Amino acid sequence: MTKTVVIVGGGSAGWLTAGIIAARHNPLDEGGQGARVILLESPDVANLGVGEGTWPTMRDTLRQIGISEVDFLRSCDVSFKQGSQFIDWQRGEGESYYHPFVPPAGYGSANLAAHWLDRRGDINFVDAVCPQGKVCDLGLAPKTPQTPEYAFGLNYGYHLNAGKFVELLKCHCVEKLGVDYQLGHVDQVLSAENGDIAALCLSNGEKMSGDLFVDCTGFAALLIGKHYQVPFVSQRDCLFNDTALAVQVNHASEDTPIASCTKSTAQSSGWIWDIALPTRRGIGYVFSSQHLSLEKAEDELQRYLDADPALAKDAPSPRKITFQPGHRQTFWHKNCVAVGVSAGFVEPLEASALVLIEKSAEFLSNNLPQDRKAMTVVAKRFNEIVGKYWVDIIDFLKLHYVLSERTDSDYWQDHSLIETMPDSLCDSLELWRSQVPWVSDSSNRAELFSAASVQYVLYGMGFVTEINSSRYRGWGKDAELADRLMRDNLGKTEAFMASQPTNRDLLNLVRGG
Ligand SMILES: Cc1cc2nc3c(=O)[nH]c(=O)nc-3n(C[C@H](O)[C@H](O)[C@H](O)COP(=O)(O)OP(=O)(O)OC[C@H]3O[C@@H](n4cnc5c(N)ncnc54)[C@H](O)[C@@H]3O)c2cc1C
């Protein structure tokens, strides 16, 4: 049986994995039915310390781990995130669109996109099918003070301080869930005869053995990469961005509004993220070093900061982070499974890293192998599923670029070259020219991005699907339903705009209470 799980690495991947496993397998069970969960962290290697945007899945994850939402909101400088706004992606002329977390009205039973395309008039897709764009325009919250913990009026995730988040997870895992936290730098890996990891040798001379080893060592990829040499699949030819300049800037005043979504503004050779927390904003330029020099990237970032009067004027120097865009060929090898950046990382355009950690850790926790033979089967399935997640992530991120009409730099021109596009994305685009993306057209059961997300990006970017309504059975009946849903949506939008507090007001109330 997997009695001892050793997680190496104490960044958000390590602590989320520890929490998700320990919450289910109860290391504190004195009857011996639980699993011992050890988290080992090097005192010498710092965490990444970025990763400030989550998906709505984080609400369920935190609830399952047993963290109160109010504690989380207060201790991690959290704000509510209702999606992303993409600015200047289509033409670079100040235009923008939303990818919200709320799916189109009636999603699953009525495909409103087809009907919106058929007779769209002058209302944009998001506003026709969902209230969240208008709510984000006004900086409103997704819930009211009366809404219970983790419940919502409008679906939401979070913006958070990554360092404080790791501290909260660590305290909770150690004090409430019985995770055994140890400091130690892994120097060497000892192998068993079958090639499994038998034990880790630490620089203080100690050895640590276990049944399953989770590699959460970030870019070091100590076990999956350095020890096992599992090949790395580069995505540099598809998603060019490999450098980030990150900076944290205070608000100009204490009552500056807090945006309800991540703002992503396209630049000459990448894009700038802008995440508002109650006390400050996390802003960064992620760009391609093949297309832009560091100095020019710094200038573009500085121009962005200077143009915003809501930011304090004493911004510190940005921190530079470099990365190889890509992922491992497989993620579970022998008795070692990689979770987090050690498994792979591509630019944070849709904040897909933390959600992949949550999904990987959940799978691991739900399928903690009962014996070594079962582990081989579980590993195979894990590799299939996580491999499909990566296909989905890469296709979806690249979609944002290939739909752009920008030609103002080599970067944007290179993104439109067919040889930089995955075949799977080319196939999908071919389909979407004559057919609206829908739940039933996916070949991928393990998708992270739903057809709703694809619709928001496609139609937000001005993509046109040529609808032939006579081909659809029951079009007339569906059209009546679609009309009703879109009319209702306008009413709901008005109601939300009138009833929701601002993000700032709700967060002040929670944090002050
Ligand atoms: C610029 C940027 C922006 C991002 N934005 C987002 C976002 O908005 N949303 C999102 O979901 N994700 C985002 N991410 C990704 C996110 O930051 C990571 O997924 C997350 O921080 C998890 O990192 P990690 O725990 O895998 O690695 P790390 O945080 O790097 O942790 C590695 C751990 O391994 C330990 N370690 C290393 N070597 C050893 C050793 N020899 N012995 C023992 N321990 C060792 C270290 O001490 C450390 O504790 C972003 C990433 C970048 C680069």
Short mmCIF file of N, CA and C in Angstrom, two decimals, residues 399-459:
data_model
loop_
_atom_site.label_atom_id
_atom_site.label_comp_id
_atom_site.label_asym_id
_atom_site.label_seq_id
_atom_site.Cartn_x
_atom_site.Cartn_y
_atom_site.Cartn_z
N LEU A 399 -4.89 29.81 -29.61
CA LEU A 399 -6.09 30.38 -30.25
C LEU A 399 -6.13 31.90 -30.09
N HIS A 400 -5.76 32.41 -28.91
CA HIS A 400 -5.80 33.86 -28.68
C HIS A 400 -4.92 34.60 -29.69
N TYR A 401 -3.82 33.96 -30.07
CA TYR A 401 -2.87 34.63 -30.98
C TYR A 401 -3.29 34.48 -32.44
N VAL A 402 -3.75 33.28 -32.82
CA VAL A 402 -4.00 33.08 -34.25
C VAL A 402 -5.23 33.87 -34.72
N LEU A 403 -6.10 34.25 -33.78
CA LEU A 403 -7.28 35.02 -34.19
C LEU A 403 -6.96 36.50 -34.35
N SER A 404 -5.77 36.90 -33.89
CA SER A 404 -5.43 38.32 -33.92
C SER A 404 -5.20 38.80 -35.35
N GLU A 405 -5.62 40.05 -35.61
CA GLU A 405 -5.34 40.67 -36.91
C GLU A 405 -4.09 41.54 -36.85
N ARG A 406 -3.40 41.55 -35.70
CA ARG A 406 -2.24 42.44 -35.54
C ARG A 406 -1.10 41.98 -36.46
N THR A 407 -0.47 42.96 -37.10
CA THR A 407 0.70 42.65 -37.94
C THR A 407 1.83 43.63 -37.62
N ASP A 408 1.72 44.31 -36.47
CA ASP A 408 2.62 45.43 -36.21
C ASP A 408 4.01 45.04 -35.72
N SER A 409 4.29 43.74 -35.60
CA SER A 409 5.65 43.33 -35.21
C SER A 409 5.87 41.92 -35.74
N ASP A 410 7.15 41.51 -35.75
CA ASP A 410 7.47 40.14 -36.17
C ASP A 410 6.74 39.13 -35.28
N TYR A 411 6.61 39.50 -34.01
CA TYR A 411 5.98 38.61 -33.04
C TYR A 411 4.57 38.23 -33.49
N TRP A 412 3.77 39.22 -33.83
CA TRP A 412 2.38 38.93 -34.22
C TRP A 412 2.34 38.25 -35.60
N GLN A 413 3.24 38.66 -36.46
CA GLN A 413 3.26 38.02 -37.79
C GLN A 413 3.66 36.54 -37.66
N ASP A 414 4.65 36.28 -36.78
CA ASP A 414 5.08 34.88 -36.61
C ASP A 414 3.96 34.03 -36.01
N HIS A 415 3.18 34.62 -35.13
CA HIS A 415 2.08 33.85 -34.53
C HIS A 415 1.04 33.41 -35.57
N SER A 416 0.98 34.14 -36.70
CA SER A 416 -0.04 33.77 -37.69
C SER A 416 0.50 32.74 -38.70
N LEU A 417 1.75 32.34 -38.55
CA LEU A 417 2.30 31.34 -39.49
C LEU A 417 1.74 29.96 -39.18
N ILE A 418 1.29 29.29 -40.20
CA ILE A 418 0.63 27.99 -40.02
C ILE A 418 1.56 26.98 -39.33
N GLU A 419 2.87 27.08 -39.63
CA GLU A 419 3.80 26.10 -39.04
C GLU A 419 3.98 26.28 -37.53
N THR A 420 3.48 27.39 -36.98
CA THR A 420 3.57 27.56 -35.52
C THR A 420 2.30 27.05 -34.81
N MET A 421 1.32 26.58 -35.60
CA MET A 421 0.03 26.18 -35.01
C MET A 421 -0.06 24.66 -34.88
N PRO A 422 -0.54 24.16 -33.74
CA PRO A 422 -0.72 22.72 -33.61
C PRO A 422 -1.77 22.22 -34.61
N ASP A 423 -1.58 21.01 -35.13
CA ASP A 423 -2.55 20.44 -36.08
C ASP A 423 -3.95 20.38 -35.46
N SER A 424 -3.98 20.03 -34.17
CA SER A 424 -5.30 19.89 -33.51
C SER A 424 -6.05 21.21 -33.53
N LEU A 425 -5.32 22.32 -33.38
CA LEU A 425 -5.99 23.63 -33.41
C LEU A 425 -6.44 23.96 -34.83
N CYS A 426 -5.61 23.64 -35.82
CA CYS A 426 -6.01 23.89 -37.22
C CYS A 426 -7.29 23.13 -37.54
N ASP A 427 -7.37 21.87 -37.08
CA ASP A 427 -8.59 21.07 -37.31
C ASP A 427 -9.80 21.76 -36.68
N SER A 428 -9.64 22.18 -35.43
CA SER A 428 -10.77 22.80 -34.73
C SER A 428 -11.22 24.06 -35.45
N LEU A 429 -10.25 24.88 -35.87
CA LEU A 429 -10.61 26.13 -36.55
C LEU A 429 -11.38 25.85 -37.84
N GLU A 430 -10.96 24.80 -38.53
CA GLU A 430 -11.66 24.41 -39.76
C GLU A 430 -13.13 24.09 -39.44
N LEU A 431 -13.32 23.35 -38.36
CA LEU A 431 -14.68 22.97 -37.93
C LEU A 431 -15.49 24.21 -37.55
N TRP A 432 -14.84 25.10 -36.79
CA TRP A 432 -15.57 26.27 -36.25
C TRP A 432 -15.91 27.28 -37.33
N ARG A 433 -15.35 27.14 -38.53
CA ARG A 433 -15.75 28.06 -39.62
C ARG A 433 -17.19 27.80 -40.04
N SER A 434 -17.64 26.55 -39.87
CA SER A 434 -19.00 26.24 -40.31
C SER A 434 -19.88 25.70 -39.17
N GLN A 435 -19.30 25.58 -38.01
CA GLN A 435 -20.03 24.94 -36.89
C GLN A 435 -19.62 25.63 -35.59
N VAL A 436 -20.61 26.01 -34.81
CA VAL A 436 -20.31 26.70 -33.55
C VAL A 436 -19.74 25.69 -32.54
N PRO A 437 -18.66 26.02 -31.81
CA PRO A 437 -18.14 25.08 -30.81
C PRO A 437 -19.23 24.67 -29.83
N TRP A 438 -19.24 23.40 -29.54
CA TRP A 438 -20.31 22.94 -28.65
C TRP A 438 -19.82 21.74 -27.85
N VAL A 439 -20.53 21.43 -26.76
CA VAL A 439 -20.10 20.35 -25.87
C VAL A 439 -19.90 19.03 -26.59
N SER A 440 -20.64 18.82 -27.68
CA SER A 440 -20.60 17.51 -28.32
C SER A 440 -19.50 17.37 -29.36
N ASP A 441 -18.78 18.47 -29.72
CA ASP A 441 -17.83 18.33 -30.83
C ASP A 441 -16.40 18.04 -30.38
N SER A 442 -16.20 17.88 -29.08
CA SER A 442 -14.84 17.70 -28.59
C SER A 442 -14.38 16.26 -28.74
N SER A 443 -13.11 16.08 -29.14
CA SER A 443 -12.56 14.74 -29.21
C SER A 443 -11.82 14.44 -27.91
N ASN A 444 -11.86 15.37 -27.00
CA ASN A 444 -10.99 15.33 -25.83
C ASN A 444 -11.83 15.32 -24.55
N ARG A 445 -11.91 14.18 -23.91
CA ARG A 445 -12.72 14.10 -22.69
C ARG A 445 -12.06 14.85 -21.53
N ALA A 446 -10.74 14.95 -21.59
CA ALA A 446 -10.02 15.58 -20.48
C ALA A 446 -9.74 17.04 -20.82
N GLU A 447 -10.78 17.80 -21.16
CA GLU A 447 -10.49 19.17 -21.53
C GLU A 447 -10.62 20.08 -20.31
N LEU A 448 -9.79 21.10 -20.29
CA LEU A 448 -9.88 22.09 -19.22
C LEU A 448 -10.78 23.23 -19.67
N PHE A 449 -10.69 23.56 -20.96
CA PHE A 449 -11.42 24.71 -21.48
C PHE A 449 -12.67 24.22 -22.20
N SER A 450 -13.82 24.64 -21.68
CA SER A 450 -15.09 24.17 -22.24
C SER A 450 -15.37 24.87 -23.57
N ALA A 451 -16.40 24.35 -24.26
CA ALA A 451 -16.84 25.01 -25.50
C ALA A 451 -17.27 26.44 -25.21
N ALA A 452 -17.78 26.69 -23.99
CA ALA A 452 -18.19 28.06 -23.62
C ALA A 452 -16.98 28.99 -23.67
N SER A 453 -15.84 28.52 -23.12
CA SER A 453 -14.63 29.35 -23.14
C SER A 453 -14.18 29.62 -24.57
N VAL A 454 -14.25 28.57 -25.39
CA VAL A 454 -13.84 28.75 -26.79
C VAL A 454 -14.74 29.78 -27.48
N GLN A 455 -16.03 29.69 -27.22
CA GLN A 455 -16.96 30.66 -27.82
C GLN A 455 -16.62 32.09 -27.41
N TYR A 456 -16.33 32.28 -26.12
CA TYR A 456 -16.04 33.64 -25.66
C TYR A 456 -14.82 34.22 -26.39
N VAL A 457 -13.80 33.39 -26.58
CA VAL A 457 -12.59 33.90 -27.23
C VAL A 457 -12.84 34.09 -28.74
N LEU A 458 -13.43 33.09 -29.37
CA LEU A 458 -13.68 33.20 -30.82
C LEU A 458 -14.50 34.44 -31.14
N TYR A 459 -15.65 34.58 -30.50
CA TYR A 459 -16.56 35.65 -30.90
C TYR A 459 -16.16 36.99 -30.29
#
